[in-house]
Amino acid sequence: MTVLANSSLGKGKRMSFDIKTAGPAIALILLCIIGFLLNPAFLSEGNLTNLLTRSAFIGIIAVGATFVITAGGIDLSVGSMAAAIAGVMIIIMNSAVETLGPGLATVLLGCGCSIVLGIGAGWINGMLTTKGKIEAFIVTLGTMGIYRSLVTYFADGGTLSLDFAIRGTYRPVYYGSFLGLPIPVWVFIVVAVLGWFLLNRTAFGRYCTAIGSNEAVAKYSAIKVDRVKTMTYVIQGLCVSLATIIYVPRLGSASSSTGVLWELEAIAAVIIGGTVLKGGYGRIGGTILGALILTTIGNILNFTDLISNYLNGTMQGLIIIIAVWLQRGDWGKAKAKTN
Amino acid sequence: MLDGQSSTTLVLEADRISKSFGAVPVLFSVSMGIRAGEVHALIGENGAGKSTLMKILSGFHTPTSGRILFDGEEAILPPDGGAERLGIVLIHQELNLAEQMTVEENIYLGRELTRNGVLDRETMRSKVRGYLDDIGLDISTSARISDLSIAEKQMVEIVKAISRNARVLIMDEPTAVLTEAETALFFRQVEKLKKTGVAVVFVSHKLSEVKQIADRITILRDGQWIGTKDADALSPDAMAQMMVGRELSDLYPPMHEVDVDAELVLEVRNLYSSSVRDVSFDLRKGEILGFSGLIGAGRTAVFEAICGLAPIESGQVFFEGRETRFASVAAARDAGVAYLTKDRKAKGLLLDKQMRPNLTLFALPKFVRRFGIDTKAEDKAMARAIRRFDIRARDPKINVGDMSGGNQQKLLLAKIMETDPQVVIIDEPTRGIDVGTKQQVYHFIAALAAEGVSVVVISSEMPEVIGVSHRVVVMRDGQVMGVLTGDDINENEIVRYAAGLKREGRG
């Protein structure tokens, strides 16, 4: 299943096919080489671990976003959703300390709430787009505003801080490791593998692709379009809640600036990875690479004085545009519009 | 060749026009003269070449051979609607109006009057008011098109044409979507136009209306010119006879007889849905039931409602003796009822995917083993389908959108048949495919029925319905006009029912 639709020459097809699938991997390797040349410490074990851990948040959310986008939708609310879930988690855990104590029970309660909230928020986005027949862009723009203002309200304009007693219990979820890899990286790996299997090996994944490719065909092919689309938002919500669960112990707080612009980073990771924005073709592997590429850029800028760290956004923006331009695959074939 | 006084001025004339699309000829040396101030009807079966002729007369197509005469002089009409400047306006069936703009804005779209570089709204408004009053249309100049009825929209199109000084107005089935009252209003406007010397050419399948409004009638059949007659000289029945009249070749397979005692697989009673009114019919095991009628007669709507694609308003559906109402396409599929769409590019196949995912999409639950899709089983199904349906693709990895229409249709058939349905509804089984593939499709349908599968064939091509069906249901305006059996299945009878000239007693 290749993205490129029409090029009729078998040879040209094979060529661009390779560029398209291998592109993100090549880009990541190039970035690593550049990073190493600028500062050999880039490839140190400590930095690589740090890089992977940092990638986990965006990466996990982006796996969910791959489903939404493949099925022809979009979810702009994920950053605000993460902030709101983090806020509610902290409030619930803080108030549970009294009864449950600062132990594992409280943390599990918080995590459970996070998952329920994530699934619920995703379900709301899904129902509004399918049953409510409102465009996904509008729905999630609305819920994005709602979740963001909710966390500001809960924090009364300031910061919600996790009870210090709980922090000790919860801390290993972000800072601990297992078999040499940090916990967030394990979560990332598990989510990625499950996501890959779901998208590439199950009927559900096939349905997502079919709906994104042509919703009418999907409907006539006995696919419950509304249900599948809603499920993609639920998966997105679940991914956001997982990312939030590993994010909260990192700082132990949530405020109105938590998760700002995560939605754009997640969408960027998906697109860099080769998933088509208008739907019908999705690549989990590409999404993972996309998330790693975005984090790597920031990391390299931290390592060198060549470009100001403040230009991180500029570099990410350039990479996104270049990646999509390369994926169009019609560069070098200048013509089309010139009759 | 033209009856009547040939001295009357011809505004526009087609002289021995032929047209081929690629290697497919659609018009053979057709001539048609259009006089100023006449209403000239163009009739013929679907696929007779009417649309092509209209498009040639308005410059949207160029003829492969033959001449177009405009005001008696040979002319090459400017393409893409440029002929409007000469006064030749084609009004398409799907109207060409900007829905969110006002009547006034639409009429002056693309040639707005300006004064000092600013829109001169006042002049435009008063002019449009004048046009609307002339034609007797009581709507506001600032009404939005989306708020108008279809008839009013049609009038706006006509006003737009008049405002461009149209001399020849060509309309594709203008009354197809109008109610009787709207049609009457429309005809009054046409009479007015006629008096001002405008020539009106229109296509219609409603023969009684043609009789009522037309001065002259040109009949096409299979791309051939059959005749041009004064309307006074032709009865609707005579028109129908001229439209049809062709022998069926062995394109169609021999039909096995259905056992009269065969069980009823599908019974539909008094079905109502959005464009279906009080439809009842039966389908027996192993029977091929044809559904004939004009485009928009509600045939597709009946089966979309039955298969869970559109809501049923009221009525009963019995499947294998039990009352059923399929809540979704999946429910219909699981019960053994499958609908094959007529719109294979927009609703049938994923054009940007390969054959395999397309083949198994409809029957995908069958291919699931322990949560995952069994790709080996998919491959086997693909190999089987290629053999069974003779699908010829140069490369199995090719995108379906790059395959020929015939191969796409075979793949679509294969996709539907993957579920082994007991009832298959095939909507326009041979639309846009070559004659060789058509024959394969017909033989496949006959073989299915012989195996005991019940098949519904919805088709706008009459020879096809006649050639493959055991019985034929004819629909018009969302209702069943009659059910034909045996020797009654012929084009004359079908046309009479479809055109509303005849209707079976209800009972």
PDB file of N, CA and C in Angstrom, chain A residues 152-199:
ATOM      1  N   THR A 152      -6.757  26.068  34.004  1.00  0.00           N
ATOM      2  CA  THR A 152      -6.468  27.373  34.583  1.00  0.00           C
ATOM      3  C   THR A 152      -7.387  27.634  35.770  1.00  0.00           C
ATOM      4  N   TYR A 153      -8.656  27.221  35.591  1.00  0.00           N
ATOM      5  CA  TYR A 153      -9.645  27.442  36.650  1.00  0.00           C
ATOM      6  C   TYR A 153      -9.332  26.589  37.876  1.00  0.00           C
ATOM      7  N   PHE A 154      -9.038  25.315  37.641  1.00  0.00           N
ATOM      8  CA  PHE A 154      -8.716  24.420  38.760  1.00  0.00           C
ATOM      9  C   PHE A 154      -7.515  24.947  39.524  1.00  0.00           C
ATOM     10  N   ALA A 155      -6.540  25.484  38.804  1.00  0.00           N
ATOM     11  CA  ALA A 155      -5.308  25.965  39.448  1.00  0.00           C
ATOM     12  C   ALA A 155      -5.466  27.401  39.920  1.00  0.00           C
ATOM     13  N   ASP A 156      -6.685  27.945  39.702  1.00  0.00           N
ATOM     14  CA  ASP A 156      -6.953  29.325  40.085  1.00  0.00           C
ATOM     15  C   ASP A 156      -5.929  30.267  39.477  1.00  0.00           C
ATOM     16  N   GLY A 157      -5.561  30.004  38.260  1.00  0.00           N
ATOM     17  CA  GLY A 157      -4.611  30.864  37.555  1.00  0.00           C
ATOM     18  C   GLY A 157      -3.167  30.574  37.889  1.00  0.00           C
ATOM     19  N   GLY A 158      -2.930  29.735  38.887  1.00  0.00           N
ATOM     20  CA  GLY A 158      -1.548  29.446  39.256  1.00  0.00           C
ATOM     21  C   GLY A 158      -1.134  28.029  38.905  1.00  0.00           C
ATOM     22  N   THR A 159      -0.527  27.333  39.852  1.00  0.00           N
ATOM     23  CA  THR A 159      -0.021  25.993  39.596  1.00  0.00           C
ATOM     24  C   THR A 159      -0.612  25.008  40.591  1.00  0.00           C
ATOM     25  N   LEU A 160      -0.998  23.866  40.122  1.00  0.00           N
ATOM     26  CA  LEU A 160      -1.430  22.780  40.990  1.00  0.00           C
ATOM     27  C   LEU A 160      -0.216  21.915  41.293  1.00  0.00           C
ATOM     28  N   SER A 161       0.088  21.720  42.570  1.00  0.00           N
ATOM     29  CA  SER A 161       1.266  20.918  42.906  1.00  0.00           C
ATOM     30  C   SER A 161       0.865  19.628  43.592  1.00  0.00           C
ATOM     31  N   LEU A 162       1.563  18.572  43.240  1.00  0.00           N
ATOM     32  CA  LEU A 162       1.281  17.265  43.815  1.00  0.00           C
ATOM     33  C   LEU A 162       1.855  17.222  45.249  1.00  0.00           C
ATOM     34  N   ASP A 163       1.089  16.615  46.144  1.00  0.00           N
ATOM     35  CA  ASP A 163       1.509  16.454  47.531  1.00  0.00           C
ATOM     36  C   ASP A 163       2.892  15.792  47.593  1.00  0.00           C
ATOM     37  N   PHE A 164       3.783  16.360  48.414  1.00  0.00           N
ATOM     38  CA  PHE A 164       5.166  15.866  48.444  1.00  0.00           C
ATOM     39  C   PHE A 164       5.270  14.406  48.846  1.00  0.00           C
ATOM     40  N   ALA A 165       4.343  13.991  49.724  1.00  0.00           N
ATOM     41  CA  ALA A 165       4.380  12.607  50.182  1.00  0.00           C
ATOM     42  C   ALA A 165       4.132  11.645  49.019  1.00  0.00           C
ATOM     43  N   ILE A 166       3.201  12.043  48.110  1.00  0.00           N
ATOM     44  CA  ILE A 166       2.893  11.153  46.976  1.00  0.00           C
ATOM     45  C   ILE A 166       4.038  11.156  45.970  1.00  0.00           C
ATOM     46  N   ARG A 167       4.662  12.300  45.824  1.00  0.00           N
ATOM     47  CA  ARG A 167       5.726  12.404  44.823  1.00  0.00           C
ATOM     48  C   ARG A 167       6.741  11.275  44.958  1.00  0.00           C
ATOM     49  N   GLY A 168       7.064  10.965  46.219  1.00  0.00           N
ATOM     50  CA  GLY A 168       8.056   9.918  46.449  1.00  0.00           C
ATOM     51  C   GLY A 168       7.596   8.588  45.871  1.00  0.00           C
ATOM     52  N   THR A 169       6.321   8.277  46.043  1.00  0.00           N
ATOM     53  CA  THR A 169       5.787   7.012  45.551  1.00  0.00           C
ATOM     54  C   THR A 169       5.728   7.000  44.032  1.00  0.00           C
ATOM     55  N   TYR A 170       5.311   8.144  43.478  1.00  0.00           N
ATOM     56  CA  TYR A 170       5.006   8.242  42.054  1.00  0.00           C
ATOM     57  C   TYR A 170       6.277   8.451  41.216  1.00  0.00           C
ATOM     58  N   ARG A 171       7.324   9.012  41.845  1.00  0.00           N
ATOM     59  CA  ARG A 171       8.531   9.433  41.131  1.00  0.00           C
ATOM     60  C   ARG A 171       9.099   8.394  40.163  1.00  0.00           C
ATOM     61  N   PRO A 172       9.187   7.112  40.554  1.00  0.00           N
ATOM     62  CA  PRO A 172       9.826   6.129  39.661  1.00  0.00           C
ATOM     63  C   PRO A 172       9.144   5.985  38.307  1.00  0.00           C
ATOM     64  N   VAL A 173       7.883   6.358  38.215  1.00  0.00           N
ATOM     65  CA  VAL A 173       7.195   6.203  36.927  1.00  0.00           C
ATOM     66  C   VAL A 173       7.888   7.037  35.854  1.00  0.00           C
ATOM     67  N   TYR A 174       8.444   8.170  36.258  1.00  0.00           N
ATOM     68  CA  TYR A 174       9.199   8.934  35.263  1.00  0.00           C
ATOM     69  C   TYR A 174      10.702   8.679  35.383  1.00  0.00           C
ATOM     70  N   TYR A 175      11.195   8.648  36.601  1.00  0.00           N
ATOM     71  CA  TYR A 175      12.655   8.608  36.788  1.00  0.00           C
ATOM     72  C   TYR A 175      13.245   7.204  36.897  1.00  0.00           C
ATOM     73  N   GLY A 176      12.380   6.221  37.134  1.00  0.00           N
ATOM     74  CA  GLY A 176      12.903   4.868  37.300  1.00  0.00           C
ATOM     75  C   GLY A 176      13.234   4.213  35.971  1.00  0.00           C
ATOM     76  N   SER A 177      13.972   3.101  36.040  1.00  0.00           N
ATOM     77  CA  SER A 177      14.202   2.365  34.801  1.00  0.00           C
ATOM     78  C   SER A 177      14.044   0.872  35.027  1.00  0.00           C
ATOM     79  N   PHE A 178      13.936   0.185  33.921  1.00  0.00           N
ATOM     80  CA  PHE A 178      13.735  -1.254  33.932  1.00  0.00           C
ATOM     81  C   PHE A 178      14.602  -1.818  32.818  1.00  0.00           C
ATOM     82  N   LEU A 179      15.455  -2.746  33.159  1.00  0.00           N
ATOM     83  CA  LEU A 179      16.407  -3.311  32.193  1.00  0.00           C
ATOM     84  C   LEU A 179      17.193  -2.215  31.464  1.00  0.00           C
ATOM     85  N   GLY A 180      17.554  -1.174  32.229  1.00  0.00           N
ATOM     86  CA  GLY A 180      18.396  -0.138  31.642  1.00  0.00           C
ATOM     87  C   GLY A 180      17.669   0.920  30.857  1.00  0.00           C
ATOM     88  N   LEU A 181      16.368   0.730  30.649  1.00  0.00           N
ATOM     89  CA  LEU A 181      15.616   1.751  29.914  1.00  0.00           C
ATOM     90  C   LEU A 181      14.631   2.420  30.846  1.00  0.00           C
ATOM     91  N   PRO A 182      14.512   3.751  30.748  1.00  0.00           N
ATOM     92  CA  PRO A 182      13.559   4.462  31.604  1.00  0.00           C
ATOM     93  C   PRO A 182      12.131   3.954  31.366  1.00  0.00           C
ATOM     94  N   ILE A 183      11.297   4.015  32.392  1.00  0.00           N
ATOM     95  CA  ILE A 183       9.913   3.553  32.294  1.00  0.00           C
ATOM     96  C   ILE A 183       9.150   4.234  31.139  1.00  0.00           C
ATOM     97  N   PRO A 184       9.265   5.588  31.009  1.00  0.00           N
ATOM     98  CA  PRO A 184       8.525   6.227  29.901  1.00  0.00           C
ATOM     99  C   PRO A 184       8.869   5.612  28.541  1.00  0.00           C
ATOM    100  N   VAL A 185      10.135   5.219  28.372  1.00  0.00           N
ATOM    101  CA  VAL A 185      10.532   4.630  27.089  1.00  0.00           C
ATOM    102  C   VAL A 185       9.837   3.284  26.906  1.00  0.00           C
ATOM    103  N   TRP A 186       9.723   2.521  27.989  1.00  0.00           N
ATOM    104  CA  TRP A 186       9.004   1.235  27.901  1.00  0.00           C
ATOM    105  C   TRP A 186       7.553   1.451  27.504  1.00  0.00           C
ATOM    106  N   VAL A 187       6.940   2.439  28.164  1.00  0.00           N
ATOM    107  CA  VAL A 187       5.539   2.724  27.835  1.00  0.00           C
ATOM    108  C   VAL A 187       5.425   3.091  26.348  1.00  0.00           C
ATOM    109  N   PHE A 188       6.348   3.943  25.909  1.00  0.00           N
ATOM    110  CA  PHE A 188       6.382   4.369  24.512  1.00  0.00           C
ATOM    111  C   PHE A 188       6.484   3.145  23.595  1.00  0.00           C
ATOM    112  N   ILE A 189       7.402   2.235  23.922  1.00  0.00           N
ATOM    113  CA  ILE A 189       7.603   1.050  23.082  1.00  0.00           C
ATOM    114  C   ILE A 189       6.335   0.202  23.034  1.00  0.00           C
ATOM    115  N   VAL A 190       5.731  -0.008  24.205  1.00  0.00           N
ATOM    116  CA  VAL A 190       4.522  -0.850  24.241  1.00  0.00           C
ATOM    117  C   VAL A 190       3.399  -0.214  23.423  1.00  0.00           C
ATOM    118  N   VAL A 191       3.196   1.111  23.630  1.00  0.00           N
ATOM    119  CA  VAL A 191       2.138   1.805  22.884  1.00  0.00           C
ATOM    120  C   VAL A 191       2.414   1.713  21.383  1.00  0.00           C
ATOM    121  N   ALA A 192       3.686   1.899  21.004  1.00  0.00           N
ATOM    122  CA  ALA A 192       4.027   1.876  19.584  1.00  0.00           C
ATOM    123  C   ALA A 192       3.754   0.500  18.981  1.00  0.00           C
ATOM    124  N   VAL A 193       4.156  -0.554  19.690  1.00  0.00           N
ATOM    125  CA  VAL A 193       3.965  -1.911  19.157  1.00  0.00           C
ATOM    126  C   VAL A 193       2.480  -2.244  19.037  1.00  0.00           C
ATOM    127  N   LEU A 194       1.734  -1.923  20.109  1.00  0.00           N
ATOM    128  CA  LEU A 194       0.292  -2.185  20.056  1.00  0.00           C
ATOM    129  C   LEU A 194      -0.357  -1.369  18.931  1.00  0.00           C
ATOM    130  N   GLY A 195       0.049  -0.109  18.842  1.00  0.00           N
ATOM    131  CA  GLY A 195      -0.499   0.759  17.792  1.00  0.00           C
ATOM    132  C   GLY A 195      -0.194   0.221  16.415  1.00  0.00           C
ATOM    133  N   TRP A 196       1.037  -0.233  16.220  1.00  0.00           N
ATOM    134  CA  TRP A 196       1.424  -0.769  14.915  1.00  0.00           C
ATOM    135  C   TRP A 196       0.573  -1.991  14.577  1.00  0.00           C
ATOM    136  N   PHE A 197       0.414  -2.874  15.567  1.00  0.00           N
ATOM    137  CA  PHE A 197      -0.373  -4.085  15.313  1.00  0.00           C
ATOM    138  C   PHE A 197      -1.818  -3.715  14.975  1.00  0.00           C
ATOM    139  N   LEU A 198      -2.356  -2.787  15.761  1.00  0.00           N
ATOM    140  CA  LEU A 198      -3.753  -2.396  15.575  1.00  0.00           C
ATOM    141  C   LEU A 198      -3.974  -1.790  14.187  1.00  0.00           C
ATOM    142  N   LEU A 199      -3.057  -0.940  13.768  1.00  0.00           N
ATOM    143  CA  LEU A 199      -3.258  -0.260  12.489  1.00  0.00           C
ATOM    144  C   LEU A 199      -2.969  -1.177  11.299  1.00  0.00           C
TER     145      LEU A 199
END
